[in-house]
Tab-separated table of C-alpha atoms (C1' of nucleotides) in Angstrom:
chain	number	residue	atom	x	y	z
E	1	UNK	CA	81.455	26.255	106.276
E	2	UNK	CA	80.642	29.869	105.688
E	3	UNK	CA	81.209	30.061	101.909
E	4	UNK	CA	78.304	27.838	101.120
E	5	UNK	CA	75.993	30.077	103.236
E	6	UNK	CA	77.224	33.214	101.756
E	7	UNK	CA	76.576	31.671	98.359
E	8	UNK	CA	73.075	30.643	99.438
E	9	UNK	CA	72.282	33.998	100.861
E	10	UNK	CA	73.282	35.709	97.604
E	11	UNK	CA	71.197	33.277	95.537
E	12	UNK	CA	68.153	34.106	97.797
E	13	UNK	CA	68.180	37.517	96.263
E	14	UNK	CA	68.226	36.421	92.668
E	15	UNK	CA	69.551	33.369	90.480
E	16	UNK	CA	73.109	33.939	89.324
E	17	UNK	CA	75.947	32.280	87.444
E	18	UNK	CA	79.242	31.514	89.251
E	19	UNK	CA	80.791	34.515	87.608
E	20	UNK	CA	77.972	36.861	88.847
E	21	UNK	CA	78.530	35.369	92.395
E	22	UNK	CA	82.297	35.888	92.075
E	23	UNK	CA	81.646	39.584	91.279
E	24	UNK	CA	79.245	40.042	94.194
E	25	UNK	CA	81.976	38.589	96.358
E	26	UNK	CA	84.214	41.534	95.116
E	27	UNK	CA	81.717	44.412	95.545
E	28	UNK	CA	79.821	43.516	98.773
E	29	UNK	CA	80.065	40.123	100.348
E	30	UNK	CA	83.844	40.225	100.262
E	31	UNK	CA	83.648	43.070	102.653
E	32	UNK	CA	82.712	40.376	105.123
E	33	UNK	CA	83.648	37.166	103.510
E	34	UNK	CA	86.187	36.925	100.694
E	35	UNK	CA	86.305	34.068	98.158
E	36	UNK	CA	88.071	33.690	94.897
E	37	UNK	CA	86.334	32.123	91.845
E	38	UNK	CA	88.508	29.000	92.162
E	39	UNK	CA	86.727	28.357	95.388
E	40	UNK	CA	83.235	29.394	94.241
E	41	UNK	CA	82.828	27.225	91.148
E	42	UNK	CA	83.529	23.816	92.876
E	43	UNK	CA	81.361	24.896	95.930
E	44	UNK	CA	78.426	25.578	93.592
E	45	UNK	CA	78.810	22.053	92.272
E	46	UNK	CA	78.673	20.660	95.761
E	47	UNK	CA	75.709	22.692	96.660
E	48	UNK	CA	73.979	21.348	93.452
E	49	UNK	CA	74.992	17.859	94.262
E	50	UNK	CA	73.358	18.135	97.769
E	51	UNK	CA	70.131	19.771	96.244
E	52	UNK	CA	70.487	23.147	97.955
E	53	UNK	CA	70.718	24.935	94.561
E	54	UNK	CA	69.532	23.983	91.144
E	55	UNK	CA	71.378	24.778	87.918
E	56	UNK	CA	69.975	25.629	84.604
E	57	UNK	CA	72.663	24.945	81.959
E	58	UNK	CA	72.737	26.915	78.751
E	59	UNK	CA	75.261	26.030	76.131
E	60	UNK	CA	77.900	28.738	75.458
E	61	UNK	CA	79.921	28.330	72.275
E	62	UNK	CA	80.737	24.819	71.329
E	63	UNK	CA	82.391	23.488	74.549
E	64	UNK	CA	81.521	25.515	77.600
E	65	UNK	CA	78.216	25.599	79.414
E	66	UNK	CA	76.976	28.563	81.392
E	67	UNK	CA	75.148	27.529	84.553
E	68	UNK	CA	72.581	29.845	86.181
E	69	UNK	CA	72.060	28.713	89.853
E	70	UNK	CA	68.884	29.260	91.776
E	71	UNK	CA	68.254	28.390	95.443
E	72	UNK	CA	65.932	25.496	96.082
E	73	UNK	CA	63.568	25.288	99.075
E	74	UNK	CA	65.963	22.851	100.662
E	75	UNK	CA	68.511	25.679	100.256
E	76	UNK	CA	66.269	28.221	101.993
E	77	UNK	CA	65.784	25.685	104.847
E	78	UNK	CA	69.520	25.341	105.093
E	79	UNK	CA	69.961	29.098	105.352
E	80	UNK	CA	67.402	29.234	108.084
E	81	UNK	CA	69.070	26.459	109.907
E	82	UNK	CA	72.408	28.300	109.588
E	83	UNK	CA	70.984	31.474	110.740
E	84	UNK	CA	69.610	29.822	113.816
E	85	UNK	CA	72.751	27.992	114.733
E	86	UNK	CA	75.049	29.488	117.360
E	87	UNK	CA	78.522	29.119	115.679
E	88	UNK	CA	81.551	28.790	117.878
E	89	UNK	CA	83.800	31.902	117.626
E	90	UNK	CA	86.891	31.137	115.559
E	91	UNK	CA	90.319	31.233	117.243
E	92	UNK	CA	92.096	34.716	117.007
E	93	UNK	CA	94.679	34.929	114.195
E	94	UNK	CA	95.871	38.550	113.738
E	95	UNK	CA	99.189	38.967	111.903
E	96	UNK	CA	99.292	42.685	112.252
E	97	UNK	CA	98.931	42.679	116.096
E	98	UNK	CA	101.296	39.691	116.399
E	99	UNK	CA	103.972	41.689	114.551
E	100	UNK	CA	103.395	44.749	116.531
E	101	UNK	CA	104.094	42.827	119.739
E	102	UNK	CA	107.649	42.435	118.506
E	103	UNK	CA	108.387	45.838	117.069
E	104	UNK	CA	111.423	46.075	119.261
E	105	UNK	CA	113.111	43.783	116.751
E	106	UNK	CA	113.051	46.502	114.278
E	107	UNK	CA	113.836	50.258	114.224
E	108	UNK	CA	111.469	53.107	115.193
E	109	UNK	CA	111.335	53.895	111.404
E	110	UNK	CA	110.019	50.471	110.784
E	111	UNK	CA	107.450	50.697	113.499
E	112	UNK	CA	106.149	53.918	111.867
E	113	UNK	CA	106.017	52.377	108.481
E	114	UNK	CA	103.970	49.434	109.763
E	115	UNK	CA	101.579	51.714	111.691
E	116	UNK	CA	101.276	53.871	108.633
E	117	UNK	CA	100.437	50.946	106.440
E	118	UNK	CA	97.759	49.878	109.005
E	119	UNK	CA	96.365	53.210	109.188
E	120	UNK	CA	95.895	53.643	105.415
E	121	UNK	CA	94.515	50.326	104.924
E	122	UNK	CA	91.833	50.656	107.552
E	123	UNK	CA	91.039	54.236	106.473
E	124	UNK	CA	90.335	52.945	102.981
E	125	UNK	CA	88.134	50.190	104.442
E	126	UNK	CA	86.293	52.732	106.560
E	127	UNK	CA	85.462	54.797	103.509
E	128	UNK	CA	84.531	51.910	101.388
E	129	UNK	CA	82.189	50.645	104.249
E	130	UNK	CA	80.733	54.107	104.878
E	131	UNK	CA	79.913	54.313	101.186
E	132	UNK	CA	78.171	50.936	101.354
E	133	UNK	CA	76.154	51.962	104.401
E	134	UNK	CA	74.851	55.118	102.567
E	135	UNK	CA	73.987	52.923	99.568
E	136	UNK	CA	72.037	50.444	101.832
E	137	UNK	CA	70.258	53.223	103.541
E	138	UNK	CA	68.998	54.582	100.237
E	139	UNK	CA	68.208	50.885	99.316
E	140	UNK	CA	70.444	51.616	96.249
E	141	UNK	CA	72.209	48.388	95.388
E	142	UNK	CA	71.074	45.964	92.855
E	143	UNK	CA	71.066	43.000	95.176
E	144	UNK	CA	69.062	44.674	97.857
E	145	UNK	CA	66.392	45.880	95.494
E	146	UNK	CA	66.022	42.311	94.254
E	147	UNK	CA	65.914	40.921	97.626
E	148	UNK	CA	63.236	43.404	98.705
E	149	UNK	CA	61.187	42.835	95.490
E	150	UNK	CA	60.612	39.217	96.481
E	151	UNK	CA	60.172	39.728	100.245
E	152	UNK	CA	56.925	40.733	101.962
E	153	UNK	CA	56.856	44.462	102.564
E	154	UNK	CA	56.419	43.999	106.334
E	155	UNK	CA	60.019	42.647	106.388
E	156	UNK	CA	61.681	45.358	104.321
E	157	UNK	CA	62.618	47.452	107.347
E	158	UNK	CA	64.379	44.577	109.106
E	159	UNK	CA	66.153	43.416	105.929
E	160	UNK	CA	67.715	46.795	105.482
E	161	UNK	CA	68.293	47.461	109.120
E	162	UNK	CA	70.329	44.229	109.698
E	163	UNK	CA	72.561	44.991	106.819
E	164	UNK	CA	73.124	48.655	107.765
E	165	UNK	CA	73.888	47.493	111.338
E	166	UNK	CA	76.469	45.010	110.104
E	167	UNK	CA	78.302	47.604	107.853
E	168	UNK	CA	78.084	50.289	110.573
E	169	UNK	CA	79.766	47.766	112.872
E	170	UNK	CA	82.480	47.371	110.365
E	171	UNK	CA	82.914	51.204	109.879
E	172	UNK	CA	83.320	51.419	113.722
E	173	UNK	CA	85.812	48.599	113.788
E	174	UNK	CA	87.921	50.233	111.080
E	175	UNK	CA	87.754	53.390	112.964
E	176	UNK	CA	89.189	51.752	116.029
E	177	UNK	CA	92.024	50.269	113.899
E	178	UNK	CA	92.891	53.768	112.508
E	179	UNK	CA	92.804	55.094	116.048
E	180	UNK	CA	95.119	52.343	117.166
E	181	UNK	CA	97.633	52.944	114.416
E	182	UNK	CA	97.580	56.734	115.205
E	183	UNK	CA	98.298	55.927	118.798
E	184	UNK	CA	100.983	53.685	117.697
E	185	UNK	CA	102.634	56.520	115.764
E	186	UNK	CA	102.407	58.824	118.807
E	187	UNK	CA	103.925	56.014	120.841
E	188	UNK	CA	106.890	55.629	118.451
E	189	UNK	CA	107.516	59.553	118.761
E	190	UNK	CA	107.535	59.358	122.492
E	191	UNK	CA	109.891	56.237	122.671
E	192	UNK	CA	112.234	57.850	120.124
E	193	UNK	CA	112.247	61.181	121.974
E	194	UNK	CA	112.942	59.387	125.396
E	195	UNK	CA	115.703	57.390	123.812
E	196	UNK	CA	117.478	60.564	122.642
E	197	UNK	CA	118.256	61.851	126.242
G	1	UNK	CA	103.562	32.124	107.611
G	2	UNK	CA	102.885	33.666	111.047
G	3	UNK	CA	103.121	30.545	113.091
G	4	UNK	CA	106.844	30.117	112.529
G	5	UNK	CA	107.435	33.791	113.539
G	6	UNK	CA	105.281	33.491	116.641
G	7	UNK	CA	107.433	30.481	117.690
G	8	UNK	CA	110.637	32.374	116.936
G	9	UNK	CA	109.491	35.357	119.006
G	10	UNK	CA	108.660	33.158	121.932
G	11	UNK	CA	111.973	31.400	121.733
G	12	UNK	CA	113.770	34.775	121.733
G	13	UNK	CA	112.605	35.173	125.374
G	14	UNK	CA	113.953	31.803	126.436
G	15	UNK	CA	114.578	28.224	125.246
G	16	UNK	CA	111.488	26.006	125.419
G	17	UNK	CA	110.053	22.571	124.559
G	18	UNK	CA	107.171	22.049	122.154
G	19	UNK	CA	104.936	21.477	125.147
G	20	UNK	CA	105.976	24.850	126.733
G	21	UNK	CA	105.332	26.656	123.482
G	22	UNK	CA	101.958	25.180	123.236
G	23	UNK	CA	101.149	26.297	126.625
G	24	UNK	CA	102.270	29.808	125.907
G	25	UNK	CA	100.045	29.782	122.998
G	26	UNK	CA	97.276	29.112	125.256
G	27	UNK	CA	97.970	31.781	127.812
G	28	UNK	CA	99.276	34.788	125.887
G	29	UNK	CA	100.217	34.496	122.185
G	30	UNK	CA	96.871	32.628	121.501
G	31	UNK	CA	95.250	35.849	122.193
G	32	UNK	CA	96.589	37.070	118.923
G	33	UNK	CA	97.600	33.824	117.177
G	34	UNK	CA	96.125	30.546	118.037
G	35	UNK	CA	97.779	27.244	117.166
G	36	UNK	CA	97.220	23.679	118.552
G	37	UNK	CA	100.168	21.404	119.482
G	38	UNK	CA	99.631	19.263	116.329
G	39	UNK	CA	100.629	22.133	114.301
G	40	UNK	CA	103.457	23.287	116.641
G	41	UNK	CA	105.493	20.165	116.691
G	42	UNK	CA	105.971	19.707	113.001
G	43	UNK	CA	106.672	23.374	112.600
G	44	UNK	CA	109.471	23.079	115.114
G	45	UNK	CA	110.939	20.395	113.061
G	46	UNK	CA	110.816	22.480	110.045
G	47	UNK	CA	112.388	25.447	111.859
G	48	UNK	CA	115.183	23.132	113.008
G	49	UNK	CA	115.720	21.780	109.528
G	50	UNK	CA	116.131	25.370	108.207
G	51	UNK	CA	118.579	26.259	111.038
G	52	UNK	CA	116.411	28.883	112.654
G	53	UNK	CA	116.282	27.046	115.855
G	54	UNK	CA	118.420	24.437	117.469
G	55	UNK	CA	117.232	21.532	119.513
G	56	UNK	CA	118.881	19.862	122.442
G	57	UNK	CA	117.482	16.429	122.806
G	58	UNK	CA	117.351	14.758	126.310
G	59	UNK	CA	115.974	11.235	126.460
G	60	UNK	CA	112.776	10.835	128.298
G	61	UNK	CA	111.831	7.286	129.458
G	62	UNK	CA	112.816	4.480	127.016
G	63	UNK	CA	111.288	5.685	123.798
G	64	UNK	CA	110.594	9.358	123.855
G	65	UNK	CA	112.994	12.363	123.484
G	66	UNK	CA	112.320	15.717	124.982
G	67	UNK	CA	113.639	18.400	122.751
G	68	UNK	CA	114.421	21.910	124.038
G	69	UNK	CA	114.527	24.369	121.315
G	70	UNK	CA	116.608	27.661	121.218
G	71	UNK	CA	116.592	30.343	118.698
G	72	UNK	CA	119.856	30.596	116.582
G	73	UNK	CA	121.382	33.785	115.283
G	74	UNK	CA	119.812	32.960	111.807
G	75	UNK	CA	116.466	32.725	113.742
G	76	UNK	CA	116.889	36.240	115.123
G	77	UNK	CA	117.843	37.479	111.690
G	78	UNK	CA	114.648	35.886	110.328
G	79	UNK	CA	112.583	37.580	113.036
G	80	UNK	CA	114.006	40.931	112.172
G	81	UNK	CA	113.416	40.351	108.506
G	82	UNK	CA	109.806	39.480	109.268
G	83	UNK	CA	109.254	42.585	111.562
G	84	UNK	CA	110.655	44.716	108.690
G	85	UNK	CA	108.450	43.270	106.167
G	86	UNK	CA	105.187	44.937	105.091
G	87	UNK	CA	102.685	42.187	104.997
G	88	UNK	CA	99.712	42.302	102.778
G	89	UNK	CA	96.396	42.411	104.909
G	90	UNK	CA	94.503	39.135	104.726
G	91	UNK	CA	91.066	39.048	103.173
G	92	UNK	CA	88.154	39.658	105.384
G	93	UNK	CA	86.408	36.560	106.792
G	94	UNK	CA	84.002	37.308	109.531
G	95	UNK	CA	81.283	34.610	110.107
G	96	UNK	CA	79.417	36.565	112.791
G	97	UNK	CA	78.891	39.631	110.663
G	98	UNK	CA	78.106	37.544	107.622
G	99	UNK	CA	75.334	35.798	109.522
G	100	UNK	CA	74.051	38.951	111.010
G	101	UNK	CA	73.695	40.361	107.533
G	102	UNK	CA	70.943	37.737	106.994
G	103	UNK	CA	69.140	37.755	110.431
G	104	UNK	CA	65.843	38.238	108.631
G	105	UNK	CA	65.922	34.568	107.743
G	106	UNK	CA	65.421	33.863	111.501
G	107	UNK	CA	63.163	35.207	114.267
G	108	UNK	CA	63.720	38.227	116.432
G	109	UNK	CA	64.325	35.802	119.152
G	110	UNK	CA	67.028	34.160	117.264
G	111	UNK	CA	68.702	37.685	116.423
G	112	UNK	CA	68.747	38.248	120.143
G	113	UNK	CA	70.369	35.025	121.020
G	114	UNK	CA	73.056	35.622	118.398
G	115	UNK	CA	73.765	39.143	119.610
G	116	UNK	CA	73.835	37.985	123.238
G	117	UNK	CA	76.428	35.293	122.378
G	118	UNK	CA	78.462	37.813	120.593
G	119	UNK	CA	78.230	40.206	123.561
G	120	UNK	CA	79.305	37.669	126.098
G	121	UNK	CA	82.049	36.328	124.122
G	122	UNK	CA	83.726	39.635	123.434
G	123	UNK	CA	83.027	40.787	126.997
G	124	UNK	CA	85.011	37.891	128.249
G	125	UNK	CA	87.761	38.637	125.666
G	126	UNK	CA	87.767	42.209	126.870
G	127	UNK	CA	88.290	41.177	130.504
G	128	UNK	CA	91.052	38.690	129.601
G	129	UNK	CA	92.900	41.310	127.628
G	130	UNK	CA	92.422	43.950	130.293
G	131	UNK	CA	93.988	41.610	132.805
G	132	UNK	CA	96.888	40.908	130.393
G	133	UNK	CA	97.465	44.632	129.958
G	134	UNK	CA	97.614	45.068	133.705
G	135	UNK	CA	100.221	42.239	133.988
G	136	UNK	CA	102.288	43.620	131.253
G	137	UNK	CA	102.256	47.122	132.798
G	138	UNK	CA	103.594	45.647	136.013
G	139	UNK	CA	106.048	43.558	133.995
G	140	UNK	CA	104.509	40.630	135.834
G	141	UNK	CA	104.621	37.726	133.294
G	142	UNK	CA	107.259	35.137	133.169
G	143	UNK	CA	107.956	35.531	129.544
G	144	UNK	CA	108.238	39.272	129.710
G	145	UNK	CA	110.668	39.131	132.666
G	146	UNK	CA	112.894	36.637	130.798
G	147	UNK	CA	112.758	38.760	127.730
G	148	UNK	CA	113.768	41.847	129.597
G	149	UNK	CA	116.437	40.003	131.580
G	150	UNK	CA	118.318	39.324	128.262
G	151	UNK	CA	117.663	42.674	126.599
G	152	UNK	CA	119.703	45.908	127.140
G	153	UNK	CA	118.019	48.161	129.683
G	154	UNK	CA	117.606	51.040	127.218
G	155	UNK	CA	115.196	48.824	125.268
G	156	UNK	CA	112.963	47.820	128.190
G	157	UNK	CA	110.574	50.734	127.841
G	158	UNK	CA	109.921	50.000	124.218
G	159	UNK	CA	109.576	46.274	124.717
G	160	UNK	CA	106.838	46.592	127.304
G	161	UNK	CA	105.239	49.710	125.588
G	162	UNK	CA	104.674	47.799	122.198
G	163	UNK	CA	103.099	44.861	124.020
G	164	UNK	CA	100.930	47.111	126.058
G	165	UNK	CA	99.777	49.021	122.953
G	166	UNK	CA	98.840	45.748	121.189
G	167	UNK	CA	96.756	44.378	124.003
G	168	UNK	CA	95.028	47.758	124.649
G	169	UNK	CA	94.181	47.777	120.936
G	170	UNK	CA	92.491	44.400	121.427
G	171	UNK	CA	90.618	45.655	124.401
G	172	UNK	CA	89.317	48.536	122.369
G	173	UNK	CA	88.439	46.135	119.565
G	174	UNK	CA	86.438	43.923	121.991
G	175	UNK	CA	84.728	46.971	123.470
G	176	UNK	CA	83.546	47.941	119.982
G	177	UNK	CA	82.131	44.376	119.440
G	178	UNK	CA	80.384	44.606	122.661
G	179	UNK	CA	78.885	47.854	121.811
G	180	UNK	CA	77.839	46.538	118.385
G	181	UNK	CA	76.033	43.556	120.009
G	182	UNK	CA	74.261	45.925	122.476
G	183	UNK	CA	73.150	48.153	119.705
G	184	UNK	CA	72.048	45.065	117.746
G	185	UNK	CA	69.842	44.139	120.713
G	186	UNK	CA	68.338	47.568	120.816
G	187	UNK	CA	67.648	47.288	117.030
G	188	UNK	CA	65.820	44.068	117.468
G	189	UNK	CA	63.671	45.568	120.199
G	190	UNK	CA	62.790	48.441	117.822
G	191	UNK	CA	62.086	46.199	114.912
G	192	UNK	CA	59.850	43.961	116.927
G	193	UNK	CA	57.913	46.850	118.457
G	194	UNK	CA	57.392	48.308	115.012
G	195	UNK	CA	56.203	45.029	113.618
G	196	UNK	CA	53.489	44.757	116.470
G	197	UNK	CA	51.439	47.777	115.240
X	1	DA	C1'	91.652	43.208	64.740
X	2	DC	C1'	91.741	44.065	69.434
X	3	DA	C1'	90.405	45.095	74.195
X	4	DG	C1'	87.649	44.143	77.758
X	5	DC	C1'	84.486	41.670	79.899
X	6	DC	C1'	81.865	37.214	80.357
X	7	DA	C1'	82.565	32.550	81.792
X	8	DT	C1'	84.482	28.261	83.732
X	9	DG	C1'	87.411	25.361	85.155
X	10	DT	C1'	92.045	22.412	87.290
X	11	DA	C1'	96.060	21.589	90.090
X	12	DA	C1'	99.512	21.920	93.426
X	13	DG	C1'	100.511	23.194	97.608
X	14	DT	C1'	100.037	25.227	102.307
X	15	DC	C1'	97.473	25.978	106.507
X	16	DG	C1'	94.677	24.600	109.928
X	17	DT	C1'	91.219	21.319	112.401
X	18	DT	C1'	89.979	17.294	114.720
X	19	DA	C1'	90.640	12.983	116.262
X	20	DC	C1'	93.486	9.287	117.305
X	21	DA	C1'	97.492	7.439	119.898
X	22	DT	C1'	101.008	6.732	123.381
X	23	DG	C1'	103.734	6.914	127.289
X	24	DA	C1'	106.550	9.327	131.540
X	25	DT	C1'	106.783	11.821	135.787
X	26	DT	C1'	105.110	13.973	139.994
X	27	DG	C1'	102.504	14.519	144.095
X	28	DC	C1'	98.897	12.802	146.959
F	1	DG	C1'	97.274	3.326	142.884
F	2	DC	C1'	95.469	7.259	140.592
F	3	DA	C1'	94.961	11.673	138.721
F	4	DA	C1'	97.048	15.605	136.666
F	5	DT	C1'	100.372	17.325	134.144
F	6	DC	C1'	104.365	16.554	131.133
F	7	DA	C1'	105.525	15.331	126.561
F	8	DT	C1'	105.283	14.228	121.528
F	9	DG	C1'	103.680	12.639	117.845
F	10	DT	C1'	100.525	10.938	113.198
F	11	DA	C1'	96.642	10.932	110.054
F	12	DA	C1'	92.612	12.479	107.504
F	13	DC	C1'	90.348	15.780	106.001
F	14	DG	C1'	88.828	20.480	104.734
F	15	DA	C1'	89.572	25.325	103.543
F	16	DC	C1'	92.167	28.605	101.253
F	17	DT	C1'	95.871	30.426	97.962
F	18	DT	C1'	98.114	30.965	93.656
F	19	DA	C1'	99.005	29.880	89.320
F	20	DC	C1'	97.734	27.936	85.139
F	21	DA	C1'	94.492	27.346	81.285
F	22	DT	C1'	90.929	28.026	77.925
F	23	DG	C1'	87.606	30.240	75.159
F	24	DG	C1'	83.197	33.278	73.932
F	25	DC	C1'	80.874	37.590	73.284
F	26	DT	C1'	80.518	42.612	72.446
F	27	DG	C1'	81.618	46.942	71.068
F	28	DT	C1'	84.817	49.991	68.555
DNA sequence: ACAGCCATGTAAGTCGTTACATGATTGC
DNA sequence: GCAATCATGTAACGACTTACATGGCTGT
């Protein structure tokens, strides 16, 4: 149920085509909620059918139509309803930790490879998010500027602050994963040394 | 693809029925990989069909049959293959952080409620995992004892250490979420105070 | 002419959720 | 007799993945 709200939230900043939305999912929203275009296009149709967004269709070539979607007042109301709703936390599903629980079924070398992959992935994530935090703080992303342009000035601080807080949280989370992987590597070293006696 | 491997890993400790497995998913594995019984029973049939587990059927009442599943040597091989495989990291999908990005669509009171729910959820998780770590360290869970009983003594330390490392990682992760929620609450206080001028 | 980006879709399949459905055994 | 727990399934639906498929526009 989050995809529709992610789309509505993006459209609250400015009208966009499905393609624009798919791109935004790659450069910012995807940091918290990933979605491929094959999921986005049908969802936009559903949102349109339920009146939460409206589409302006402009012909493109002879066959295709380009649709620019805007959020409607019902859409804004739905966004507000969603933000006010206390969502149940989803069940845990963590493939990396599941696998690490059973590293004894592989070699020390394998455990190292796995921890190293974990480390480099989350290190990259951390850098990406740190960059994003810096941009948000400078109010230097297209979407944020658009969002601020249509919001009353009194709200600007909160709008920026919430987003910065979210991405700082993700930076911290990535940092913890990196730390966990490093400690994992140290653990493997200890286990291997102990086994050599 | 992780459900099958979680099942295989559990069956590597001891033979179990679908019901036993479902219970294990509630008390330990579910901490990393949740699955309802409606998913477990069909998956066991598939594992049986592909020869990774074998089932011993004992009649139960007039109609039902109770099936006790054991891992086969092919199943162990598949576990080893899975542990050695470098799995791609799944795309981000974090409803709580997504929503927090857009807290400006709700009131300060709402943002507080949301952060408080986040805080208490992850606080509970943290305690649950801390308890689990303590049990693992004392080698005081049924499953772990069974696992150690059939493993060569030289491997015991690693078997315990990997599991402890995983759950400590989850404790840390929960701690970071708790911290994030607390900082969120402080942020809301600051924003509200600033807005009152 | 060709590359690269703009733009939109469908289809098959897997995974997971939620609800429905049934019956046996054990201990009080 | 009743409650709790043991035990096993099915079905409908929704979310997500992966692959396939098509074609337009812009600049070099």
